[in-house]
CSV table of C-alpha atoms and ligand atoms in Angstrom, one decimal:
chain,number,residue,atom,x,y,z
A,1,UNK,CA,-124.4,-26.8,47.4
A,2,UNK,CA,-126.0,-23.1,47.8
A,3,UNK,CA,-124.3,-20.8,50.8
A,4,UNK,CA,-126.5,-21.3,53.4
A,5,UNK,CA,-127.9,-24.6,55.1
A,6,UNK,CA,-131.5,-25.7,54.9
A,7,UNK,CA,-131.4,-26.7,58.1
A,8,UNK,CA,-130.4,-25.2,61.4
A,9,UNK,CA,-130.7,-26.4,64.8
A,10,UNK,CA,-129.8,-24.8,68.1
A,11,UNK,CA,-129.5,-26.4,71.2
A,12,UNK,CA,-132.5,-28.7,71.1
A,13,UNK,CA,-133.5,-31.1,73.6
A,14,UNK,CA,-136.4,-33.1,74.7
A,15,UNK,CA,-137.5,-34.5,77.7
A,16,UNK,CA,-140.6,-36.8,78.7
A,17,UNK,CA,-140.8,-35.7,82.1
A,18,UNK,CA,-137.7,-36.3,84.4
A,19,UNK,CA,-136.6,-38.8,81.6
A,20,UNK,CA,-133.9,-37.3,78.6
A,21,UNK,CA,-135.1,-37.6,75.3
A,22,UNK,CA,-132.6,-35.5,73.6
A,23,UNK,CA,-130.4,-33.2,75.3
A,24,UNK,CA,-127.9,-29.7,73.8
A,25,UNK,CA,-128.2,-30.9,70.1
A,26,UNK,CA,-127.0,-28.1,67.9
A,27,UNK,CA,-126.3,-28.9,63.8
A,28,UNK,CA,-126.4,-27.5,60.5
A,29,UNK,CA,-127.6,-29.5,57.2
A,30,UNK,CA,-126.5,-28.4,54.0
A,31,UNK,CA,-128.3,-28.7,50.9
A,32,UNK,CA,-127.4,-32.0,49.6
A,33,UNK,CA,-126.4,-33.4,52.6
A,34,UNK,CA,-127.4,-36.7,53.5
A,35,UNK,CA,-127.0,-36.8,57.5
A,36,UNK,CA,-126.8,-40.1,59.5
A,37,UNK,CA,-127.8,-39.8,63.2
A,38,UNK,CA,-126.6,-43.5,64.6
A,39,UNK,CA,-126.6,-44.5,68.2
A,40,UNK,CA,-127.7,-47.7,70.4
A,41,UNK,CA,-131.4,-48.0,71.8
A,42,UNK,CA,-132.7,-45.2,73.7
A,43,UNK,CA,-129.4,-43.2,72.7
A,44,UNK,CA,-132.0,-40.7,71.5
A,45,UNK,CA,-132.3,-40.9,67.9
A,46,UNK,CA,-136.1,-40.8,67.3
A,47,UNK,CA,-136.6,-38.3,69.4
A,48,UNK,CA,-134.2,-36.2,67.5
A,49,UNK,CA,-135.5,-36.9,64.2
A,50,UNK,CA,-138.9,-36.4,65.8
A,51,UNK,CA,-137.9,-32.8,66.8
A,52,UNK,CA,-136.5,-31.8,63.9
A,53,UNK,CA,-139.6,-33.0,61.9
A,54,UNK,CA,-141.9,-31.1,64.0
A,55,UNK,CA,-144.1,-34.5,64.7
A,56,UNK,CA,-142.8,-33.5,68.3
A,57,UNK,CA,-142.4,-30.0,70.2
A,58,UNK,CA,-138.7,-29.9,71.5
A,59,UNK,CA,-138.5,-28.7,75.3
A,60,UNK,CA,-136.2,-26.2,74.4
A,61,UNK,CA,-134.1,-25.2,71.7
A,62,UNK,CA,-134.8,-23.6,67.9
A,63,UNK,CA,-135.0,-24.8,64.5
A,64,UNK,CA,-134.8,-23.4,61.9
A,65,UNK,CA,-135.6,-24.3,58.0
A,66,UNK,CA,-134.8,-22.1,55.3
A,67,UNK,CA,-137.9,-22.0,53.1
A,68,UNK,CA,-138.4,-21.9,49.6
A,69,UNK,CA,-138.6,-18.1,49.5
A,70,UNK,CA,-135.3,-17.6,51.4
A,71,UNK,CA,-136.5,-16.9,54.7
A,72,UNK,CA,-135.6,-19.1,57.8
A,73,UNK,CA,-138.3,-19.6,59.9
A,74,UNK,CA,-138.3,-21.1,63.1
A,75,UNK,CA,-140.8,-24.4,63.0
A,76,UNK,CA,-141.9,-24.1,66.2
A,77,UNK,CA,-143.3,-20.9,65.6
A,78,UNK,CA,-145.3,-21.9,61.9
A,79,UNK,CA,-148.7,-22.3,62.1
A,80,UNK,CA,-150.7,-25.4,61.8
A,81,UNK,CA,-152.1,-25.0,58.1
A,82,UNK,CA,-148.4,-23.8,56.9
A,83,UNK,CA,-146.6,-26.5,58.6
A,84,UNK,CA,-148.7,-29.4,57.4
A,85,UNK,CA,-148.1,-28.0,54.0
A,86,UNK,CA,-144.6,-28.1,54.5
A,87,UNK,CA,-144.9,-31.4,55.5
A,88,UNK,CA,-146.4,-32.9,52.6
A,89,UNK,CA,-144.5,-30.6,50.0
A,90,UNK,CA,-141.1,-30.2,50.7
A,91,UNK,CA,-140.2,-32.6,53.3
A,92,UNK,CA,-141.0,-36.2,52.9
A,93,UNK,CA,-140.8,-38.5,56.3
A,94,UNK,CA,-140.2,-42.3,55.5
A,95,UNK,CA,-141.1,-44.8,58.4
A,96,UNK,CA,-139.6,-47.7,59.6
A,97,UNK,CA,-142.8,-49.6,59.0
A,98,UNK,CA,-144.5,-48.9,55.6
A,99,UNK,CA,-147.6,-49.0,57.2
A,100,UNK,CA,-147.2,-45.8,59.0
A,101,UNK,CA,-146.4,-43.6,56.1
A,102,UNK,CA,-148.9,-45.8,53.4
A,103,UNK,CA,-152.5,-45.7,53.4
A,104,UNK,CA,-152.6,-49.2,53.0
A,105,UNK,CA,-156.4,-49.3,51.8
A,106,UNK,CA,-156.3,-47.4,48.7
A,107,UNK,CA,-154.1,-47.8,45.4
A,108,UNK,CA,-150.5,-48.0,45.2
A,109,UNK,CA,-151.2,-45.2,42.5
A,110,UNK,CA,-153.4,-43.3,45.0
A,111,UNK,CA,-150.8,-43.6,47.5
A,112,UNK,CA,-148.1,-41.7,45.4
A,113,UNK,CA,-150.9,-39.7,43.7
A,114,UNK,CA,-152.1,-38.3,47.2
A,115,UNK,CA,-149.7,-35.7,47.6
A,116,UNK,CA,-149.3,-34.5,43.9
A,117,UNK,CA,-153.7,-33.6,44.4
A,118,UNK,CA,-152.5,-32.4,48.1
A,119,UNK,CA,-150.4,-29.6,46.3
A,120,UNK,CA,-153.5,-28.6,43.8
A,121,UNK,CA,-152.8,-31.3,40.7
A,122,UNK,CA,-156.5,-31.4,39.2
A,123,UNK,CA,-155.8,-33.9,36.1
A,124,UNK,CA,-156.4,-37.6,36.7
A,125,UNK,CA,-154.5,-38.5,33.4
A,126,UNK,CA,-151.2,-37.0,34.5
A,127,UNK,CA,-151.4,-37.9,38.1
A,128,UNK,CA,-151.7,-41.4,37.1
A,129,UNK,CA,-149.0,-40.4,34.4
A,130,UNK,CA,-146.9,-39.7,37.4
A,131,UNK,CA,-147.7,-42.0,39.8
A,132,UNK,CA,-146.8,-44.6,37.1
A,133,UNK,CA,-143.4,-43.0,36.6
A,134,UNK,CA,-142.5,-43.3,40.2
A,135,UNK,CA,-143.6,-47.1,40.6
A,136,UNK,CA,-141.1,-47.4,37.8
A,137,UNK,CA,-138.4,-45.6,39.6
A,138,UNK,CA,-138.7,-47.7,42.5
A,139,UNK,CA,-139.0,-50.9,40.5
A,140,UNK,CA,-142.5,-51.5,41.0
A,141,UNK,CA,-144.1,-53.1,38.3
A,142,UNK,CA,-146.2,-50.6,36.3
A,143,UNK,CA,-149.6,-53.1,36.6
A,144,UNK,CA,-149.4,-53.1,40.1
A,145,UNK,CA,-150.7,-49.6,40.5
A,146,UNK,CA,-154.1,-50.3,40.9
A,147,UNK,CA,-153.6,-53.2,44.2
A,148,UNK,CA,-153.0,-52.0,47.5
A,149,UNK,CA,-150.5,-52.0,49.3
A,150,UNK,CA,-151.4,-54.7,51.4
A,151,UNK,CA,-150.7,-57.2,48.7
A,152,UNK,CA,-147.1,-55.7,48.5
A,153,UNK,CA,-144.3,-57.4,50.0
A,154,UNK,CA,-142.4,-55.5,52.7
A,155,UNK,CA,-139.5,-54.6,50.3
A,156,UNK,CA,-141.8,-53.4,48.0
A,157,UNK,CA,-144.3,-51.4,50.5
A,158,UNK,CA,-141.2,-49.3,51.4
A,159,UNK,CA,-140.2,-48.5,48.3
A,160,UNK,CA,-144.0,-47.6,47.4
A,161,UNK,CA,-143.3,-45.2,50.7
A,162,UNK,CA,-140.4,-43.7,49.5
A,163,UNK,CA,-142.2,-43.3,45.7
A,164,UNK,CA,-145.0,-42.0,47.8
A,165,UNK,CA,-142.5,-39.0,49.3
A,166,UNK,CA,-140.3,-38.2,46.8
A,167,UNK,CA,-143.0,-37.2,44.2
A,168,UNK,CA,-143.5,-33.5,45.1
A,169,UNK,CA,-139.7,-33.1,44.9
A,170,UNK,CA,-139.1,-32.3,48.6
A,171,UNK,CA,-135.9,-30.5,48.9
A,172,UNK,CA,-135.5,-32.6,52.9
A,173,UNK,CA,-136.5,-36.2,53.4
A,174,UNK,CA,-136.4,-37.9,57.2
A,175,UNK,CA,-136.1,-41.7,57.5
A,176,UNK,CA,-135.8,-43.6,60.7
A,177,UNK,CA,-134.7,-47.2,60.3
A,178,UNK,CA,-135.8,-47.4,56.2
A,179,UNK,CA,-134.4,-51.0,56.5
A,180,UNK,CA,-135.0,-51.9,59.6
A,181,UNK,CA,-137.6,-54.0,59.2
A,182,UNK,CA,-136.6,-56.4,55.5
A,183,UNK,CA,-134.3,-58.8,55.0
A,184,UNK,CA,-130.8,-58.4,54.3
A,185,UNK,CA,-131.0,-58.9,50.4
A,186,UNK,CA,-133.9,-56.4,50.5
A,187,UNK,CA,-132.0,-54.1,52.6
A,188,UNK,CA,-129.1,-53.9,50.1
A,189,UNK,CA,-131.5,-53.7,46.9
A,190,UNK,CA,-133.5,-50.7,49.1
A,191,UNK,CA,-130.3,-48.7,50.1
A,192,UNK,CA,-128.7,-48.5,46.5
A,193,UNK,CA,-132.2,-47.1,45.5
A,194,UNK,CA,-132.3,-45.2,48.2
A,195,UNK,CA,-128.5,-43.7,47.5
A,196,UNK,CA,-129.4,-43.6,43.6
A,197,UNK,CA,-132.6,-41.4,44.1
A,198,UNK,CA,-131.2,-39.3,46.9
A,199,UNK,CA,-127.9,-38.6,44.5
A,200,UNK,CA,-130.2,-37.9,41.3
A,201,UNK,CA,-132.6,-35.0,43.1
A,202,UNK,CA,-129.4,-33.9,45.2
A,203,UNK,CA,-131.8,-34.7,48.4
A,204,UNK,CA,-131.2,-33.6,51.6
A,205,UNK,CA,-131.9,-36.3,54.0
A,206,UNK,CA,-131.5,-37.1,58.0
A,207,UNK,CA,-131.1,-40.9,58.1
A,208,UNK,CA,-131.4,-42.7,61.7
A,209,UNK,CA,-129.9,-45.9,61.9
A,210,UNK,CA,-128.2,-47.9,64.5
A,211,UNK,CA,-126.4,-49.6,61.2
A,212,UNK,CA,-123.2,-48.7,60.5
A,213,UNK,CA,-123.3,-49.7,57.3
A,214,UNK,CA,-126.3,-47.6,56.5
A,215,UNK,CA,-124.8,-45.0,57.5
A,216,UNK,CA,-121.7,-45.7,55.4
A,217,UNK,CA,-123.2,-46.1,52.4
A,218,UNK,CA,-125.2,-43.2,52.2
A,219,UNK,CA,-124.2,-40.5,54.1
A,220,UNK,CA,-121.4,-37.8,54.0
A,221,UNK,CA,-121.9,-37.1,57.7
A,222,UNK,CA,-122.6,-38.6,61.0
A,223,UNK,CA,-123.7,-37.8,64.7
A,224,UNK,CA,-122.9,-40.4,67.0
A,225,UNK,CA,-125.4,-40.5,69.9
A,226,UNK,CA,-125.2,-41.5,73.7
A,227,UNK,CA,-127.5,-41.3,76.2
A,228,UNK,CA,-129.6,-38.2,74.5
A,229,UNK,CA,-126.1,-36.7,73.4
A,230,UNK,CA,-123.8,-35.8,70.5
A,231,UNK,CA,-120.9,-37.1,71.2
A,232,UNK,CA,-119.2,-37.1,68.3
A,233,UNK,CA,-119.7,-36.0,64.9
A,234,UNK,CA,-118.2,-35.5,61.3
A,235,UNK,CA,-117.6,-36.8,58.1
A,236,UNK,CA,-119.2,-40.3,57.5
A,237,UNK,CA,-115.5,-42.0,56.3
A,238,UNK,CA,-113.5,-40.0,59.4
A,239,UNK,CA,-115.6,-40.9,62.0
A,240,UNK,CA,-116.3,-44.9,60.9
A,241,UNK,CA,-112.1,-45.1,59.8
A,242,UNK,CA,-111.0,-42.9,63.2
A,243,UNK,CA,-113.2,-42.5,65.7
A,244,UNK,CA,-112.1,-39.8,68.3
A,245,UNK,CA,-114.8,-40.7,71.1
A,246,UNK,CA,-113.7,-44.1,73.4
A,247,UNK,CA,-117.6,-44.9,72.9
A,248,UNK,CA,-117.2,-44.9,69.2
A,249,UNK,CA,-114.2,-46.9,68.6
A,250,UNK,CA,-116.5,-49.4,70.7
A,251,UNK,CA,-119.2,-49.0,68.1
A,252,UNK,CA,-117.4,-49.1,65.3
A,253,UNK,CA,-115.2,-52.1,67.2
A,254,UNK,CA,-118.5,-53.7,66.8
A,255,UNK,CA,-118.9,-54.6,70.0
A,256,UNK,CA,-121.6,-52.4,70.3
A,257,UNK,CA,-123.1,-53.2,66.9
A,258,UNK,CA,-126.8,-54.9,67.0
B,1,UNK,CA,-165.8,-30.6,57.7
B,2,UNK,CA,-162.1,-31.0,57.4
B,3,UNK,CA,-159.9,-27.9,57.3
B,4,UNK,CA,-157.0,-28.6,54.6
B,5,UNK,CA,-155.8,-31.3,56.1
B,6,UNK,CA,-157.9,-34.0,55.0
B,7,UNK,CA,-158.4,-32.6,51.5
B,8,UNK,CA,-156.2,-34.5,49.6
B,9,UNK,CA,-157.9,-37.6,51.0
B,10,UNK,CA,-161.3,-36.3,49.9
B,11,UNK,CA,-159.7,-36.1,46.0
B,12,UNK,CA,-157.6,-39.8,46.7
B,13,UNK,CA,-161.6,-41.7,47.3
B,14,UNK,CA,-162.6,-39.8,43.3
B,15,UNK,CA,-159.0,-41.0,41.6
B,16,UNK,CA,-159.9,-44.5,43.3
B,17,UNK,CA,-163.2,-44.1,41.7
B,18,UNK,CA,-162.2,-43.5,38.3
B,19,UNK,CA,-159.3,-46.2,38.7
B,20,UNK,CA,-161.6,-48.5,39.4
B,21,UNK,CA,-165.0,-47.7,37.5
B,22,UNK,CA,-163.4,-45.3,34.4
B,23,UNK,CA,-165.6,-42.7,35.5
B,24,UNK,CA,-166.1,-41.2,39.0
B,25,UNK,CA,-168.9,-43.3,40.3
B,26,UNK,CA,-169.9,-41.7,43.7
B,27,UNK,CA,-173.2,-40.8,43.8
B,28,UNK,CA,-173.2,-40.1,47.4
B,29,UNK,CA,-171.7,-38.5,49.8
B,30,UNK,CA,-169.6,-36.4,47.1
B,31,UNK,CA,-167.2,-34.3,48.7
B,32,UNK,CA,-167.8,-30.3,48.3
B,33,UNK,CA,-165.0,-27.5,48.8
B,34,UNK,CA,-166.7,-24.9,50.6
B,35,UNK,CA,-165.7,-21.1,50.9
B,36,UNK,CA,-162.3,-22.2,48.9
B,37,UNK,CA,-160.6,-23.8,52.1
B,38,UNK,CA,-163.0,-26.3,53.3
B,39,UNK,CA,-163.5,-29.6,52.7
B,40,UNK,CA,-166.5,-31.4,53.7
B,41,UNK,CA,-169.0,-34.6,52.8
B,42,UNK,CA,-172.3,-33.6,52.6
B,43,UNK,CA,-174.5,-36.8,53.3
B,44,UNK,CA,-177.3,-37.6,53.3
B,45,UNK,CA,-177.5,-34.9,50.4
B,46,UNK,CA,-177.1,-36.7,46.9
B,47,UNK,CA,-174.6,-35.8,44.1
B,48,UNK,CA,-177.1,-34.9,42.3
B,49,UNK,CA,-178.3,-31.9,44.8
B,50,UNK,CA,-174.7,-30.6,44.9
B,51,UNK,CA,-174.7,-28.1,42.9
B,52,UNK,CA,-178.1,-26.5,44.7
B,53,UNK,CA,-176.1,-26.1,47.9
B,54,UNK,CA,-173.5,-23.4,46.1
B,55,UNK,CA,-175.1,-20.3,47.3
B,56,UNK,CA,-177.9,-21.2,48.9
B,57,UNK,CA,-179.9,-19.0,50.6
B,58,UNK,CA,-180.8,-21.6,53.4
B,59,UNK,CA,-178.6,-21.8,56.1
B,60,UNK,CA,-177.4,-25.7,55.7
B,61,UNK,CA,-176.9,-28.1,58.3
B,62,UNK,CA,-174.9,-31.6,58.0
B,63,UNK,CA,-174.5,-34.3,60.8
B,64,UNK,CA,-170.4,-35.0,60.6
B,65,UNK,CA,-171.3,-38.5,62.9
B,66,UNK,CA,-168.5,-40.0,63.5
B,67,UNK,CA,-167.0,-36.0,65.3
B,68,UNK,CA,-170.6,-36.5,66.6
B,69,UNK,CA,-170.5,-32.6,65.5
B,70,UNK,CA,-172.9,-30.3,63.5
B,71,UNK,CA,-171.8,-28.5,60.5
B,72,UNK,CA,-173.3,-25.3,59.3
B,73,UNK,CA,-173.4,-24.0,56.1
B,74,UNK,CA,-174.3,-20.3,55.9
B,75,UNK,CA,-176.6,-18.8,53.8
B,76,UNK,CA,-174.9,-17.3,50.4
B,77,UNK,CA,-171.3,-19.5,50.5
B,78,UNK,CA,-169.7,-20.9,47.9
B,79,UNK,CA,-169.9,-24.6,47.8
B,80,UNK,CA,-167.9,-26.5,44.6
B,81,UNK,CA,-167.9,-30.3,44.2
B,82,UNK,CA,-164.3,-31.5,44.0
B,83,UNK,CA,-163.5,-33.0,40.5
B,84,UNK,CA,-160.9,-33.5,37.9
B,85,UNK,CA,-160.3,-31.7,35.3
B,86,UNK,CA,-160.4,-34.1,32.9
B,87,UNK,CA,-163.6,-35.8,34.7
B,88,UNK,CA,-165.4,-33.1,35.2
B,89,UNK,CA,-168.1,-33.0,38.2
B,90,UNK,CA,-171.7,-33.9,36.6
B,91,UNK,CA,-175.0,-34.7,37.7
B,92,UNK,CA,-177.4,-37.7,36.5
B,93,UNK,CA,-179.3,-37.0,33.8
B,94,UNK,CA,-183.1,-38.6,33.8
B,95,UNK,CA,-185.2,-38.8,30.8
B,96,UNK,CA,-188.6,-38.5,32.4
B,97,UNK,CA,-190.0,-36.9,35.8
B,98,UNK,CA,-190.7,-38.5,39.0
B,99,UNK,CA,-193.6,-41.4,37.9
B,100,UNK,CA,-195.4,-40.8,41.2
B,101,UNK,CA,-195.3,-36.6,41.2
B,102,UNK,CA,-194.1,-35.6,38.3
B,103,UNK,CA,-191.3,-33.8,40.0
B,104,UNK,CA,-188.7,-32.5,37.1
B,105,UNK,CA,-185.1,-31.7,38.0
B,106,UNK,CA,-184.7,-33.5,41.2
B,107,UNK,CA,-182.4,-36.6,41.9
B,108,UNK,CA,-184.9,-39.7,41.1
B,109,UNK,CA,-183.8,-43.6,42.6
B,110,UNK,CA,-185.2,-46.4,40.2
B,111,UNK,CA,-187.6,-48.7,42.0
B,112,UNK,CA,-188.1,-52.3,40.5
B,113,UNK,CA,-192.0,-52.8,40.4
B,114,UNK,CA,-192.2,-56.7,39.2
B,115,UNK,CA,-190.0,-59.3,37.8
B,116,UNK,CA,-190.7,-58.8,34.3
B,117,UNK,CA,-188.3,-56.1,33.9
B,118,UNK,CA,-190.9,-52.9,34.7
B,119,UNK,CA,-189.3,-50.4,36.9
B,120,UNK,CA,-190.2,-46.4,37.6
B,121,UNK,CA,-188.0,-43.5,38.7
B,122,UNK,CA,-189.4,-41.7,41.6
B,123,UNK,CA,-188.0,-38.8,44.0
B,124,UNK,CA,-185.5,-39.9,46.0
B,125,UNK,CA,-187.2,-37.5,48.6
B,126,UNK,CA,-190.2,-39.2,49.3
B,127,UNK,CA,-191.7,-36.5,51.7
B,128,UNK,CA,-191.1,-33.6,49.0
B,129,UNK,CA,-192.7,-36.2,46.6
B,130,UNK,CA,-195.6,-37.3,49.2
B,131,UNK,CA,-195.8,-33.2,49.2
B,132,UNK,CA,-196.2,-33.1,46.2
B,133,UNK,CA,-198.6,-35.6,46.0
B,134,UNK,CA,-201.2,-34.2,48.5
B,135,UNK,CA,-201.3,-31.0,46.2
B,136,UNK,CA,-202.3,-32.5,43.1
B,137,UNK,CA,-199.0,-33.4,41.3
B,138,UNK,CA,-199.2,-36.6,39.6
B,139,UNK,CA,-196.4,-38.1,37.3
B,140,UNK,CA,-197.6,-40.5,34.3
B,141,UNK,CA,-197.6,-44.1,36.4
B,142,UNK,CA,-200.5,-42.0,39.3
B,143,UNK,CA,-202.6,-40.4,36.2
B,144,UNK,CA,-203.1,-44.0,34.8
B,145,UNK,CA,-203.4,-45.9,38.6
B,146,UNK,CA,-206.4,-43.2,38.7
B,147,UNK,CA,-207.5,-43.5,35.3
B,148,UNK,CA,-207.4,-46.9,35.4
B,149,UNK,CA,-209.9,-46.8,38.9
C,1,LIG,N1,-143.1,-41.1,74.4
C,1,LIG,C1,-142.1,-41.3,75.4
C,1,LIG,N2,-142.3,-41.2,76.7
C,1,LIG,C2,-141.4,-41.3,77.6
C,1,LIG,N3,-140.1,-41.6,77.3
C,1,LIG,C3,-139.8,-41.8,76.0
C,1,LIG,C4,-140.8,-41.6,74.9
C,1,LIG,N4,-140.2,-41.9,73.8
C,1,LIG,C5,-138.9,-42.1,74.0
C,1,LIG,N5,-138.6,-42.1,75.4
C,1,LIG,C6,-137.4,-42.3,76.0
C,1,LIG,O1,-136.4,-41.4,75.5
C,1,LIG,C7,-135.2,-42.0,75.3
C,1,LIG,C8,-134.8,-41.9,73.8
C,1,LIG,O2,-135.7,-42.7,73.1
C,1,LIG,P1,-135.7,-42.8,71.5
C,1,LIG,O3,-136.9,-43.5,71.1
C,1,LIG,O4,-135.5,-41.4,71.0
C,1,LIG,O5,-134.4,-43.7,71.2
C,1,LIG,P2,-133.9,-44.3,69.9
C,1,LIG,O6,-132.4,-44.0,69.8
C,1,LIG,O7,-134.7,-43.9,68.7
C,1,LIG,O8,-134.0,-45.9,70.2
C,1,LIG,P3,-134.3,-47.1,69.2
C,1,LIG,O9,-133.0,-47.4,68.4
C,1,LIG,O10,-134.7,-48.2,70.1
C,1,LIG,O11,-135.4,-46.7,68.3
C,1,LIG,C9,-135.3,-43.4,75.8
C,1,LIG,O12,-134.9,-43.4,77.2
C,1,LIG,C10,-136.8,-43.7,75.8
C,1,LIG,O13,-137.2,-44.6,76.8
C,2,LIG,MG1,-135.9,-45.1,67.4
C,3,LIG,ZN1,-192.0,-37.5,43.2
C-alpha cells in the first residue's frame, strides 16, 4: 500500500428533497482496500456509492480521488469529458443487474473490447486477443465471445460485467449488490472470482451489500449504515466478531439479516 | 455528432463487423472522427464518399434524426473514417464507370436488369447522374440503347 489513500471523502451527504439520502459520511480508502458499505434497505448505501461514483452530485460535502499523476482532485469539480474518462479508465462500476453495466446487443467480445477502443486501442487482432483473455479469466468459455450477452446465464452475464471493467486495469472498482440477484451456488463461485481478481490486481474496491457474508469474505473494512448514517466502522473481522454499536450486534445477531 | 462519449461505441458497431463478416462490412453510415474529438455518422453519405468530406471546401450539413438536430460541417475540417489498424478504412473499388453516364470515381449501386444474370453499375446519385445525363455523358449500356435506335 502507497502513503496516501486514493480515496478521500469529507462530510458527504445527500438528500432528495426533505428525504435523507446520506448524511456526515467522512472516509478514507487506501490503495488495496477493498471497502464494504452494509446496511438494511434505505439505510443509504446506494446513495453513497452513488456519490462517491460521481453518477450522483452529493448535496454537500467533498471527494476527492487521487489521480494517476498524484494530484487529488475534487470530482465534483472535474469536467464532463475528464470525468467520463475517468470513468471508463480507472474506475470500473459493476451493477447489480448485468443488464445495466452490459450492452446486451453486441458481442460478449465487444462488450469487454469497448473500453480497451474507449482508451485509443486501434488493433482488432489484440483487442479480440484481449477480450479472449478476460472471458478466460472469468471462466467464460473462449467460443462464446462472439454471442451476446443475452444468451448468457445470469452467473455468467456478471462475470462478463466484471471482465467487461476490469480490462483497463482500473486502480478503483464500485459494486452494489454483485450477487444480489443469482443463486446461492452462483453467488459463492462469483465471490471467490471476485476475491481472486480483486487480490491478483491489488484492486481497490467499495462493495455494497446488505450480506454479511459478502462482506466477510472480501473485505478488510466495513461501514455499517443506519438511517443515512455511519454508525459504526472498522476492520471487516472486528466489527462482524465484536460489534461496538447495539444496532450491529442486532445485525450481526441476525436478526436483522435479509 | 457525439462528443467523446459515444466514441467507443462508434468503433464497438466496426469490431462487430469484422467479428461477424472478417472484414468491416459497413458501407453506410460509416462513422467519421471529425476535427480529432468528434465522432459522428454521416448518412445518407456513402462509405465510399468518406474520404471526399476530409477538407472539404463545402460547408457540410447532416440530419442527426433521432436528436432531430442539424450538424454542420465547416468548410476545410478534418474528417477521418474510424478504422483499425489492422483493417484499414477502404473504399469499393469498381472496374468500370457508371453504365448510364459514364461517371468514374463515384460510389456506383449494382442494379439487376433481367433474370438471366445481366446487371449494370450505375451512380448511386441518380440526380448527379441524371446531370450528367442531360449534358451529354453517356456510359457504355446509353451509347448502345442509342446506337441500337
Ligand atoms: N431517487 C430518489 N428519490 C427520492 N428518494 C430516494 C431516491 N433514491 C433513494 N431515496 C431514498 O433515500 C434513502 C436511501 O436509499 P438508498 O437507495 O440509498 O438505500 P439502500 O441502502 O441502497 O437500500 P437497498 O438495500 O434497498 O438498495 C431511502 O429512504 C430512499 O427511499
Ligand atoms: Mg441499494
Ligand atoms: Zn451515372
Amino acid at each position: 500500500m502507497s502513503a496516501v489513500p486514493l480515496l478521500k471523502v469529507n462530510d458527504v451527504s445527500k438528500f432528495y428533497g426533505s428525504r435523507t439520502g446520506c448524511r456526515n459520511v467522512s472516509f478514507e480508502l487506501w490503495p488495496g482496500e477493498v471497502l464494504a458499505i452494509v446496511g438494511e434497505s434505505g439505510s443509504g448505501k446506494t446513495t453513497l456509492l452513488s456519490c462517491l461514483s460521481t453518477r450522483l452530485m452529493p448535496s454537500s460535502g467533498i471527494v476527492e480521488y487521487h489521480m494517476r499523476d498524484g494530484q487529488y482532485r475534487d470530482l465534483a469539480r472535474m469536467g464532463e469529458a475528464e470525468r467520463r474518462f475517468l470513468m471508463r479508465t480507472d474506475w470500473g462500476f459493476v451493477h447489480q443487474n448485468p443488464a445495466d453495466g452490459l450492452r446486451m446487443t453486441v458481442s460478449a467480445g465487444a462488450n469487454v473490447g469497448e473500453r480497451l477502443m474507449a482508451v485509443g486501442d486501434r488493433h482488432y487482432g489484440n483487442i479480440r486477443a484481449t477480450a479472449a483473455d478476460w472471458l478466460r479469466r472469468v471462466e467464460i468459455e473462449e467460443d462464446r465471445i462472439d454471442d451476446q450477452p443475452r444468451a448468457f446465464s445470469g452467473g455468467m452475464r456478471q462475470r462478463l460485467q466484471i471482465a467487461r471493467n476490469l480490462v483497463t486495469s482500473p486502480r478503483l472498482v464500485f459494486m452494489d449488490e454483485p450477487t444480489g440477484g443469482l443463486d446461492v451456488s452462483v453467488q459463492a463461485r462469483l465471490l471467490d472470482l471476485v476475491r481472486g481478481l480483486v487480490h491478483d490486481l491489488g484492486l481497490s474496491a467499495i462493495i455494497v451489500t446488505h450480506d454479511l457474508a459478502v462482506a466477510r469474505l472480501l473485505s478488510h473494512r466495513m461501514m455499517v449504515m443506519k438511517d443515512g448514517l455511519v454508525i459504526e466502522q472498522g476492520l471487516t473481522d472486528r466489527v462482524l466478531d465484536d460489534p461496538r454499536e447495539p444496532y450491529t450486534q442486532l445485525l450481526v445477531s441476525s436478526i436483522l439479516q435479509v | 455528432m457525439h462528443a467523446l462519449e459515444e466514441y467507443g461505441l462508434m468503433h464497438v458497431k466496426l469490431y462487430e463487423d469484422i467479428a461477424r463478416n472478417g472484414h468491416i462490412a459497413t458501407t453506410y453510415a460509416y462513422p467519421v472522427k471529425v476535427e480529432g474529438r468528434y465522432v459522428m455518422d454521416p448518412s445518407p453519405t456513402p462509405k465510399f464518399d468518406n474520404p471526399k468530406m476530409h477538407m472539404s471546401e463545402a460547408l457540410q450539413l447532416f440530419g442527426a434524426g433521432r436528436e432531430k438536430r442539424i450538424y454542420a460541417v465547416p468548410p476545410y475540417t478534418e474528417v477521418v473514417s474510424l478504422d483499425f489498424e489492422d483493417h484499414p478504412f477502404e473504399i469499393q473499388h469498381f472496374d468500370k464507370p457508371c453504365a448510364l453516364c459514364g461517371a468514374e470515381h463515384v460510389y456506383l449501386d449494382e442494379v439487376v436488369l433481367d433474370d438471366k444474370g445481366g446487371r449494370m453499375f450505375v451512380c448511386s446519385d441518380t440526380d448527379h447522374c441524371e446531370d450528367r445525363r442531360e449534358h451529354g455523358h453517356a456510359g457504355h449500356l446509353l451509347a448502345q440503347q442509342e446506337a441500337a435506335e
